[in-house]
Amino acid sequence: LNPVQENNQPHESYHGYAITDHYKIDSRLGTLKDYINLVEEAHNRDLKVVMDLVFNHTGNMHYLYRNMPDSSWFHHFKDFTRTNYRATTLMDPYAAVSDIERMQNAWFDKHMPDLNQRNAQVSRYLTQNTIWWVETASLDALRIDTWAYPDPSFMDQWYRNVKLEYPDLFIFGEVWDHGPAVQAWFTYGNGINQKIKIPLESITDFQFYYAINEIVQGKQGWTEGVARLYYTLAQDFLYKDAFRNIIFLDNHDLSRFWSMCGENMNRFKTGINLLMTLRGIPVMLYGTEILMKNYANPDARVRNDFPGGWPEDKVNKFEASGRTTLEQEAFEYIRKISQFRSTCNAISAGKLLQYVPEDGVYVYFRYIESQVIMVVVNSRDKSSDVQFARYKESIGNFKIARDVVSGNEFAIPSGIKLEAGESYVFELKP
């Protein structure tokens, strides 16, 4: 969920990131008791709940901003100053001090004053609030919004304090920037030009997102399209454990994946295949399974309500009877491949081997000793004949391939023809 805390702002409070009371559930969503009940019911269904926390800023209607304990709780400028949104300033060996300070201390937006985490009271307040939420609601994990923007020394100490209380709590941070090296710099175990030790164990993998969207838009080139995905994964040496990265096709800030695919079902399924079989922890935005669409300008368009669930709704897409034929096809495809993923040890615990893309065709394998998964992708806008001889190293002595979605089995041929934008996930068998 996006942040559920109170956002009592006169404008633009639908997104949840302009908090006005850290200890109160937004009344448009319900009460604290409702939230606790939601978590309990989720746990009863073997589901986990992640809370989205915001440490960089509040809404300007927050009572702590309107009546500050002291002026040093927030960063102030003579005139409104917006952050430059450049996380690269934190690692850039040539960065101007003024650029670093603007990145970290300027405001995220006009209605989002920047918290000063170097103030000991602010630091303690945010840390105690985190522990209160985890303890009160029995949370399973935390997503930290805009990880790169708060004071790094605070984020380090906050992480250690929370982990001291909850060693098994999973924590991942949102870092929306460009380039694998920039992204990996914020993760634990990297150590390259890090001025302080960074503990972050998992990160939102925007480089994966950029690559996948180039693929489904049909881009081709030496470093573009499917080659960009290859190069992105080839740089996983920058991480201590890239398999903990959060991978996604879109999110609440981005244009919806179905729209980015040009509403092409082959390319849509290819994106789902990549999401469900590559390294990392897949995250899917609600409504992807029923082909919800729209472009993120403004971003409210991509956050429309899921159709159904209320008595007055004319259409209920929670039920198959409310979905179109195309929506049902997408729903069933995601259901089948995600169910396969949940039982596939080669994906959950296996290694990854990828081949250099050629002519827009990308092939990789997920494997353990007892199981091998082969994924074949044609990213071109025309059909391709894929010859399997090149992949003998990984196919080995396997004789049978099973399409994990359809369940069909066939003798492994010398090659296969893929239509434009088409892909398959095969489980290889003796």
Short mmCIF file of C-alpha atoms in Angstrom, two decimals:
data_model
loop_
_atom_site.label_atom_id
_atom_site.label_comp_id
_atom_site.label_asym_id
_atom_site.label_seq_id
_atom_site.Cartn_x
_atom_site.Cartn_y
_atom_site.Cartn_z
CA LEU A 1 0.00 0.00 0.00
CA ASN A 2 1.01 3.62 -0.47
CA PRO A 3 1.35 5.42 2.89
CA VAL A 4 -1.84 5.03 4.93
CA GLN A 5 -1.11 7.79 7.46
CA GLU A 6 -3.24 10.93 7.55
CA ASN A 7 -2.76 13.26 4.57
CA ASN A 8 -5.05 16.13 5.56
CA GLN A 9 -3.89 18.49 2.82
CA PRO A 10 -6.11 20.88 0.83
CA HIS A 11 -4.64 19.67 -2.49
CA GLU A 12 -2.80 16.65 -3.91
CA SER A 13 -3.14 14.42 -0.87
CA TYR A 14 -4.44 11.38 -2.75
CA HIS A 15 -0.98 9.83 -3.01
CA GLY A 16 -0.21 9.50 0.72
CA TYR A 17 3.25 11.11 0.67
CA ALA A 18 2.30 14.40 2.36
CA ILE A 19 1.74 13.05 5.87
CA THR A 20 0.06 15.34 8.40
CA ASP A 21 -0.02 12.94 11.37
CA HIS A 22 2.45 10.06 11.63
CA TYR A 23 0.36 8.25 14.25
CA LYS A 24 -3.05 8.42 12.57
CA ILE A 25 -4.61 6.45 9.74
CA ASP A 26 -6.08 8.69 7.04
CA SER A 27 -9.80 8.85 7.85
CA ARG A 28 -10.68 8.33 4.17
CA LEU A 29 -9.22 4.84 4.51
CA GLY A 30 -10.53 3.97 7.96
CA THR A 31 -9.24 3.83 11.52
CA LEU A 32 -6.21 2.38 13.26
CA LYS A 33 -8.37 -0.58 14.30
CA ASP A 34 -9.33 -1.12 10.64
CA TYR A 35 -5.66 -1.19 9.64
CA ILE A 36 -4.75 -3.64 12.40
CA ASN A 37 -7.68 -5.84 11.35
CA LEU A 38 -6.47 -5.69 7.74
CA VAL A 39 -3.02 -6.95 8.74
CA GLU A 40 -4.52 -9.70 10.90
CA GLU A 41 -6.80 -10.86 8.10
CA ALA A 42 -3.90 -10.80 5.64
CA HIS A 43 -1.87 -12.96 8.01
CA ASN A 44 -4.79 -15.37 8.30
CA ARG A 45 -4.60 -15.78 4.51
CA ASP A 46 -0.82 -16.30 4.56
CA LEU A 47 -0.20 -12.81 3.13
CA LYS A 48 2.36 -10.30 4.38
CA VAL A 49 1.90 -6.54 4.71
CA VAL A 50 4.51 -3.92 3.84
CA MET A 51 4.22 -0.38 5.22
CA ASP A 52 5.42 2.52 3.08
CA LEU A 53 7.30 5.05 5.27
CA VAL A 54 8.36 8.61 4.40
CA PHE A 55 11.33 10.13 6.26
CA ASN A 56 12.38 12.90 3.89
CA HIS A 57 9.39 15.22 4.20
CA THR A 58 5.91 15.79 5.58
CA GLY A 59 2.90 17.69 4.32
CA ASN A 60 2.91 21.40 5.13
CA MET A 61 -0.28 20.92 7.13
CA HIS A 62 1.45 18.56 9.58
CA TYR A 63 0.99 19.87 13.11
CA LEU A 64 4.75 19.61 13.70
CA TYR A 65 5.37 21.96 10.79
CA ARG A 66 2.56 24.38 11.63
CA ASN A 67 3.69 24.50 15.27
CA MET A 68 7.36 23.48 15.20
CA PRO A 69 9.01 22.26 18.42
CA ASP A 70 11.88 24.45 17.21
CA SER A 71 12.88 25.89 13.85
CA SER A 72 15.61 23.28 13.25
CA TRP A 73 13.07 20.49 12.74
CA PHE A 74 12.82 21.47 9.06
CA HIS A 75 15.15 22.91 6.46
CA HIS A 76 14.39 26.52 5.53
CA PHE A 77 15.32 28.73 2.59
CA LYS A 78 14.78 32.43 1.96
CA ASP A 79 12.74 31.52 -1.12
CA PHE A 80 11.17 28.23 -2.04
CA THR A 81 13.92 25.88 -3.21
CA ARG A 82 13.16 22.53 -4.78
CA THR A 83 15.55 19.59 -4.57
CA ASN A 84 17.52 18.89 -7.74
CA TYR A 85 16.50 15.19 -7.52
CA ARG A 86 20.11 14.19 -8.29
CA ALA A 87 21.16 11.32 -6.02
CA THR A 88 24.40 11.18 -8.02
CA THR A 89 25.65 14.21 -6.07
CA LEU A 90 26.13 11.94 -3.04
CA MET A 91 28.75 9.77 -4.78
CA ASP A 92 30.06 12.14 -7.46
CA PRO A 93 33.78 12.73 -6.68
CA TYR A 94 33.47 16.11 -8.40
CA ALA A 95 30.18 17.27 -6.86
CA ALA A 96 29.72 20.86 -5.70
CA VAL A 97 28.77 21.12 -2.03
CA SER A 98 25.85 23.38 -2.96
CA ASP A 99 24.44 20.66 -5.23
CA ILE A 100 24.71 18.05 -2.47
CA GLU A 101 22.97 20.34 0.00
CA ARG A 102 20.21 21.14 -2.47
CA MET A 103 19.68 17.45 -3.14
CA GLN A 104 19.29 16.60 0.54
CA ASN A 105 17.94 19.74 2.17
CA ALA A 106 15.71 21.45 -0.39
CA TRP A 107 12.02 20.62 -0.53
CA PHE A 108 10.56 17.77 -2.53
CA ASP A 109 7.63 19.97 -3.54
CA LYS A 110 5.99 23.20 -2.44
CA HIS A 111 3.66 21.41 -0.05
CA MET A 112 6.33 18.96 1.24
CA PRO A 113 8.72 20.63 3.74
CA ASP A 114 12.04 18.84 4.20
CA LEU A 115 12.70 17.23 7.58
CA ASN A 116 16.07 17.80 9.24
CA GLN A 117 17.05 14.33 10.42
CA ARG A 118 20.29 15.66 11.92
CA ASN A 119 18.14 17.15 14.66
CA ALA A 120 18.32 14.54 17.44
CA GLN A 121 14.63 14.96 18.28
CA VAL A 122 13.58 14.46 14.66
CA SER A 123 15.75 11.37 14.41
CA ARG A 124 14.30 9.92 17.60
CA TYR A 125 10.75 10.80 16.57
CA LEU A 126 11.00 9.00 13.21
CA THR A 127 12.71 5.97 14.73
CA GLN A 128 10.19 5.62 17.55
CA ASN A 129 7.33 6.05 15.12
CA THR A 130 8.68 3.20 13.00
CA ILE A 131 8.97 0.87 15.97
CA TRP A 132 5.49 1.87 17.13
CA TRP A 133 3.97 0.94 13.76
CA VAL A 134 5.78 -2.39 13.50
CA GLU A 135 4.80 -3.30 17.04
CA THR A 136 1.23 -2.01 16.88
CA ALA A 137 0.29 -3.51 13.54
CA SER A 138 2.60 -6.57 13.44
CA LEU A 139 4.10 -5.47 10.14
CA ASP A 140 6.18 -7.83 8.01
CA ALA A 141 8.30 -5.42 5.98
CA LEU A 142 8.99 -1.75 5.27
CA ARG A 143 9.38 0.22 2.04
CA ILE A 144 11.31 3.42 2.59
CA ASP A 145 10.26 6.18 0.23
CA THR A 146 12.95 8.41 -1.35
CA TRP A 147 15.76 6.60 0.49
CA ALA A 148 18.49 8.80 -1.03
CA TYR A 149 17.07 12.12 0.21
CA PRO A 150 17.22 12.02 4.03
CA ASP A 151 20.51 12.46 5.88
CA PRO A 152 22.63 9.29 5.21
CA SER A 153 23.95 9.06 8.77
CA PHE A 154 20.37 9.10 10.05
CA MET A 155 19.31 6.37 7.64
CA ASP A 156 22.23 4.22 8.78
CA GLN A 157 21.41 4.68 12.48
CA TRP A 158 17.66 4.30 11.92
CA TYR A 159 18.23 1.00 10.13
CA ARG A 160 20.44 -0.33 12.93
CA ASN A 161 17.99 0.71 15.65
CA VAL A 162 15.03 -0.91 13.90
CA LYS A 163 16.98 -4.10 13.12
CA LEU A 164 18.04 -4.29 16.76
CA GLU A 165 14.35 -4.57 17.68
CA TYR A 166 13.26 -6.68 14.68
CA PRO A 167 16.21 -8.61 13.17
CA ASP A 168 14.01 -10.45 10.65
CA LEU A 169 12.09 -7.42 9.39
CA PHE A 170 12.60 -7.01 5.64
CA ILE A 171 13.46 -3.46 4.59
CA PHE A 172 13.86 -2.10 1.07
CA GLY A 173 14.44 1.41 -0.19
CA GLU A 174 13.18 3.39 -3.14
CA VAL A 175 16.07 4.84 -5.14
CA TRP A 176 14.83 6.27 -8.41
CA ASP A 177 17.92 7.17 -10.41
CA HIS A 178 19.88 6.22 -13.50
CA GLY A 179 22.63 3.66 -14.04
CA PRO A 180 23.40 0.40 -12.21
CA ALA A 181 26.42 1.89 -10.43
CA VAL A 182 24.40 4.80 -9.05
CA GLN A 183 21.68 2.45 -7.88
CA ALA A 184 24.04 -0.14 -6.38
CA TRP A 185 25.95 2.53 -4.45
CA PHE A 186 23.03 2.71 -2.02
CA THR A 187 23.16 -0.98 -1.12
CA TYR A 188 25.07 -2.75 1.61
CA GLY A 189 28.42 -4.32 0.82
CA ASN A 190 29.18 -2.00 -2.08
CA GLY A 191 31.71 0.27 -0.41
CA ILE A 192 32.76 2.21 -3.53
CA ASN A 193 33.32 5.83 -2.51
CA GLN A 194 30.74 5.50 0.27
CA LYS A 195 31.45 8.13 2.88
CA ILE A 196 29.48 6.16 5.46
CA LYS A 197 28.48 2.53 5.72
CA ILE A 198 25.15 1.92 3.97
CA PRO A 199 23.07 -0.97 5.36
CA LEU A 200 20.29 -1.19 2.76
CA GLU A 201 19.66 -4.86 1.93
CA SER A 202 17.24 -4.40 -0.96
CA ILE A 203 16.48 -1.66 -3.47
CA THR A 204 13.90 -0.81 -6.12
CA ASP A 205 15.57 -1.84 -9.37
CA PHE A 206 14.73 1.00 -11.76
CA GLN A 207 17.46 -0.17 -14.14
CA PHE A 208 15.52 -3.41 -14.63
CA TYR A 209 12.38 -1.35 -15.24
CA TYR A 210 14.04 0.87 -17.86
CA ALA A 211 15.40 -2.16 -19.72
CA ILE A 212 12.11 -4.08 -19.75
CA ASN A 213 10.23 -1.08 -21.07
CA GLU A 214 12.73 -0.65 -23.89
CA ILE A 215 12.17 -4.30 -24.82
CA VAL A 216 8.39 -4.09 -24.96
CA GLN A 217 8.57 -0.85 -26.95
CA GLY A 218 10.60 -2.64 -29.60
CA LYS A 219 13.84 -0.68 -29.26
CA GLN A 220 16.87 -2.32 -30.85
CA GLY A 221 20.56 -1.47 -30.71
CA TRP A 222 23.98 -2.45 -29.46
CA THR A 223 23.11 -1.17 -25.97
CA GLU A 224 19.37 -0.59 -26.34
CA GLY A 225 16.32 -2.80 -25.95
CA VAL A 226 17.06 -6.37 -24.96
CA ALA A 227 20.78 -5.53 -24.95
CA ARG A 228 20.12 -3.00 -22.19
CA LEU A 229 18.67 -5.76 -20.02
CA TYR A 230 21.72 -7.92 -20.75
CA TYR A 231 24.10 -5.10 -19.77
CA THR A 232 22.07 -4.30 -16.66
CA LEU A 233 22.28 -7.87 -15.39
CA ALA A 234 25.94 -8.15 -16.38
CA GLN A 235 26.65 -5.38 -13.86
CA ASP A 236 25.16 -7.30 -10.93
CA PHE A 237 28.70 -7.66 -9.61
CA LEU A 238 28.10 -4.21 -8.10
CA TYR A 239 25.69 -5.72 -5.57
CA LYS A 240 26.41 -8.05 -2.72
CA ASP A 241 23.15 -9.84 -3.57
CA ALA A 242 21.22 -8.62 -6.63
CA PHE A 243 18.69 -11.41 -6.09
CA ARG A 244 17.22 -9.25 -3.30
CA ASN A 245 16.50 -6.35 -5.67
CA ILE A 246 12.85 -5.37 -6.07
CA ILE A 247 11.97 -5.75 -9.76
CA PHE A 248 8.85 -4.30 -11.41
CA LEU A 249 7.24 -3.37 -14.72
CA ASP A 250 5.60 -0.18 -13.46
CA ASN A 251 4.46 1.39 -10.20
CA HIS A 252 2.23 4.13 -8.78
CA ASP A 253 4.50 6.87 -10.22
CA LEU A 254 4.88 5.41 -13.71
CA SER A 255 2.83 4.82 -16.83
CA ARG A 256 1.03 1.49 -16.67
CA PHE A 257 2.72 -1.44 -18.31
CA TRP A 258 -0.17 -2.32 -20.65
CA SER A 259 0.02 1.18 -22.12
CA MET A 260 3.82 1.01 -22.39
CA CYS A 261 3.41 -2.25 -24.35
CA GLY A 262 1.25 -0.46 -26.88
CA GLU A 263 -1.55 -2.76 -25.70
CA ASN A 264 0.21 -5.66 -27.44
CA MET A 265 -0.48 -9.02 -25.77
CA ASN A 266 2.72 -10.73 -26.93
CA ARG A 267 4.86 -7.96 -25.48
CA PHE A 268 2.75 -7.85 -22.32
CA LYS A 269 3.30 -11.57 -21.73
CA THR A 270 7.01 -11.16 -22.41
CA GLY A 271 7.24 -8.54 -19.67
CA ILE A 272 5.39 -10.85 -17.27
CA ASN A 273 7.70 -13.74 -18.19
CA LEU A 274 10.80 -11.65 -17.50
CA LEU A 275 9.38 -10.33 -14.23
CA MET A 276 8.51 -13.81 -12.98
CA THR A 277 11.69 -15.64 -13.98
CA LEU A 278 14.66 -13.26 -13.69
CA ARG A 279 16.63 -12.58 -10.53
CA GLY A 280 15.02 -10.39 -7.88
CA ILE A 281 11.76 -10.07 -5.97
CA PRO A 282 8.87 -9.31 -8.35
CA VAL A 283 6.38 -6.59 -7.48
CA MET A 284 3.21 -6.06 -9.51
CA LEU A 285 0.98 -3.00 -9.41
CA TYR A 286 -2.70 -3.71 -8.81
CA GLY A 287 -4.73 -3.87 -11.99
CA THR A 288 -1.91 -5.19 -14.18
CA GLU A 289 -3.71 -8.53 -14.19
CA ILE A 290 -6.76 -6.93 -15.85
CA LEU A 291 -4.78 -4.69 -18.23
CA MET A 292 -5.47 -1.38 -16.49
CA LYS A 293 -3.91 1.36 -18.59
CA ASN A 294 -2.99 5.06 -18.68
CA TYR A 295 0.08 7.24 -18.82
CA ALA A 296 1.51 8.94 -15.73
CA ASN A 297 0.85 12.52 -16.67
CA PRO A 298 -0.58 13.33 -14.24
CA ASP A 299 0.19 10.30 -12.09
CA ALA A 300 -3.32 10.24 -10.63
CA ARG A 301 -4.43 8.60 -13.88
CA VAL A 302 -2.46 5.44 -13.11
CA ARG A 303 -3.99 5.20 -9.62
CA ASN A 304 -7.61 4.77 -10.67
CA ASP A 305 -9.77 2.52 -8.52
CA PHE A 306 -9.85 -1.16 -9.33
CA PRO A 307 -13.31 -1.70 -10.89
CA GLY A 308 -15.56 -3.58 -8.51
CA GLY A 309 -15.80 -4.47 -4.85
CA TRP A 310 -18.59 -2.05 -3.93
CA PRO A 311 -22.36 -2.55 -4.30
CA GLU A 312 -22.79 0.51 -6.53
CA ASP A 313 -20.07 -0.57 -9.01
CA LYS A 314 -21.53 -1.36 -12.41
CA VAL A 315 -18.61 -3.63 -13.32
CA ASN A 316 -16.83 -6.06 -10.99
CA LYS A 317 -13.49 -7.22 -12.36
CA PHE A 318 -12.78 -9.25 -9.24
CA GLU A 319 -14.95 -11.87 -10.94
CA ALA A 320 -14.29 -13.53 -14.31
CA SER A 321 -17.80 -12.56 -15.43
CA GLY A 322 -16.84 -8.88 -15.20
CA ARG A 323 -13.70 -9.16 -17.34
CA THR A 324 -13.40 -8.89 -21.09
CA THR A 325 -11.96 -11.80 -23.07
CA LEU A 326 -8.59 -10.04 -23.31
CA GLU A 327 -8.57 -9.16 -19.61
CA GLN A 328 -9.35 -12.76 -18.71
CA GLU A 329 -6.49 -13.96 -20.92
CA ALA A 330 -4.06 -11.68 -19.07
CA PHE A 331 -5.48 -12.68 -15.70
CA GLU A 332 -5.13 -16.41 -16.40
CA TYR A 333 -1.64 -15.99 -17.83
CA ILE A 334 -0.38 -14.17 -14.74
CA ARG A 335 -2.13 -16.65 -12.45
CA LYS A 336 -0.52 -19.65 -14.12
CA ILE A 337 3.02 -18.34 -14.36
CA SER A 338 3.00 -16.91 -10.83
CA GLN A 339 1.72 -20.21 -9.46
CA PHE A 340 4.51 -21.98 -11.30
CA ARG A 341 7.04 -19.52 -9.90
CA SER A 342 5.86 -20.14 -6.35
CA THR A 343 6.80 -23.83 -6.61
CA CYS A 344 9.89 -23.54 -8.84
CA ASN A 345 13.10 -24.04 -6.89
CA ALA A 346 15.21 -23.13 -9.91
CA ILE A 347 13.76 -19.60 -9.71
CA SER A 348 13.48 -19.18 -5.94
CA ALA A 349 16.88 -20.68 -5.11
CA GLY A 350 18.65 -21.18 -8.44
CA LYS A 351 21.36 -19.48 -10.42
CA LEU A 352 21.04 -17.36 -13.56
CA LEU A 353 22.93 -17.87 -16.83
CA GLN A 354 22.36 -15.49 -19.74
CA TYR A 355 23.54 -15.45 -23.35
CA VAL A 356 24.54 -12.33 -25.25
CA PRO A 357 21.48 -11.24 -27.29
CA GLU A 358 21.73 -11.67 -31.05
CA ASP A 359 19.34 -10.14 -33.59
CA GLY A 360 16.92 -9.15 -30.84
CA VAL A 361 16.72 -12.67 -29.41
CA TYR A 362 17.56 -13.12 -25.73
CA VAL A 363 17.88 -16.52 -24.01
CA TYR A 364 18.65 -17.25 -20.38
CA PHE A 365 18.42 -20.13 -17.94
CA ARG A 366 17.48 -20.45 -14.27
CA TYR A 367 18.81 -23.65 -12.79
CA ILE A 368 19.67 -25.87 -9.87
CA GLU A 369 21.09 -29.38 -10.06
CA SER A 370 17.66 -30.99 -10.34
CA GLN A 371 15.76 -28.41 -12.40
CA VAL A 372 16.43 -26.19 -15.44
CA ILE A 373 14.22 -23.40 -16.78
CA MET A 374 14.84 -21.95 -20.24
CA VAL A 375 13.41 -18.55 -21.26
CA VAL A 376 13.42 -17.50 -24.92
CA VAL A 377 12.53 -13.91 -25.92
CA ASN A 378 12.11 -12.35 -29.35
CA SER A 379 12.16 -8.60 -28.84
CA ARG A 380 11.98 -7.73 -32.55
CA ASP A 381 8.92 -6.42 -34.38
CA LYS A 382 9.05 -9.40 -36.75
CA SER A 383 9.27 -13.15 -36.32
CA SER A 384 12.57 -14.89 -35.58
CA ASP A 385 13.85 -18.43 -36.01
CA VAL A 386 15.80 -19.35 -32.87
CA GLN A 387 18.33 -22.16 -33.28
CA PHE A 388 19.00 -24.12 -30.08
CA ALA A 389 22.49 -25.40 -30.97
CA ARG A 390 24.05 -22.27 -29.47
CA TYR A 391 22.55 -23.11 -26.07
CA LYS A 392 23.76 -26.72 -25.91
CA GLU A 393 25.95 -25.77 -22.93
CA SER A 394 22.80 -25.26 -20.87
CA ILE A 395 20.35 -27.64 -22.56
CA GLY A 396 22.74 -30.54 -22.10
CA ASN A 397 21.10 -33.95 -22.39
CA PHE A 398 17.55 -32.77 -21.76
CA LYS A 399 15.09 -34.16 -24.32
CA ILE A 400 11.70 -32.70 -23.37
CA ALA A 401 10.51 -29.09 -22.96
CA ARG A 402 7.34 -28.19 -21.08
CA ASP A 403 5.63 -24.85 -21.63
CA VAL A 404 5.03 -23.85 -18.00
CA VAL A 405 1.91 -21.82 -18.87
CA SER A 406 0.06 -24.18 -21.22
CA GLY A 407 1.50 -27.37 -19.74
CA ASN A 408 2.20 -28.74 -23.24
CA GLU A 409 5.26 -30.97 -23.59
CA PHE A 410 7.25 -31.69 -26.74
CA ALA A 411 10.61 -33.06 -27.83
CA ILE A 412 13.22 -30.31 -27.81
CA PRO A 413 13.57 -29.30 -31.46
CA SER A 414 16.62 -27.93 -33.23
CA GLY A 415 14.96 -24.56 -33.18
CA ILE A 416 11.75 -22.64 -32.67
CA LYS A 417 9.96 -19.80 -34.43
CA LEU A 418 8.86 -16.87 -32.28
CA GLU A 419 6.41 -14.25 -33.49
CA ALA A 420 7.13 -10.56 -33.03
CA GLY A 421 7.52 -9.72 -29.34
CA GLU A 422 6.81 -13.31 -28.31
CA SER A 423 8.49 -15.31 -25.54
CA TYR A 424 8.27 -18.71 -23.82
CA VAL A 425 9.21 -20.19 -20.49
CA PHE A 426 10.17 -23.86 -20.72
CA GLU A 427 10.98 -26.39 -18.03
CA LEU A 428 13.48 -28.88 -19.43
CA LYS A 429 13.11 -32.59 -18.65
CA PRO A 430 15.12 -35.77 -19.36
#
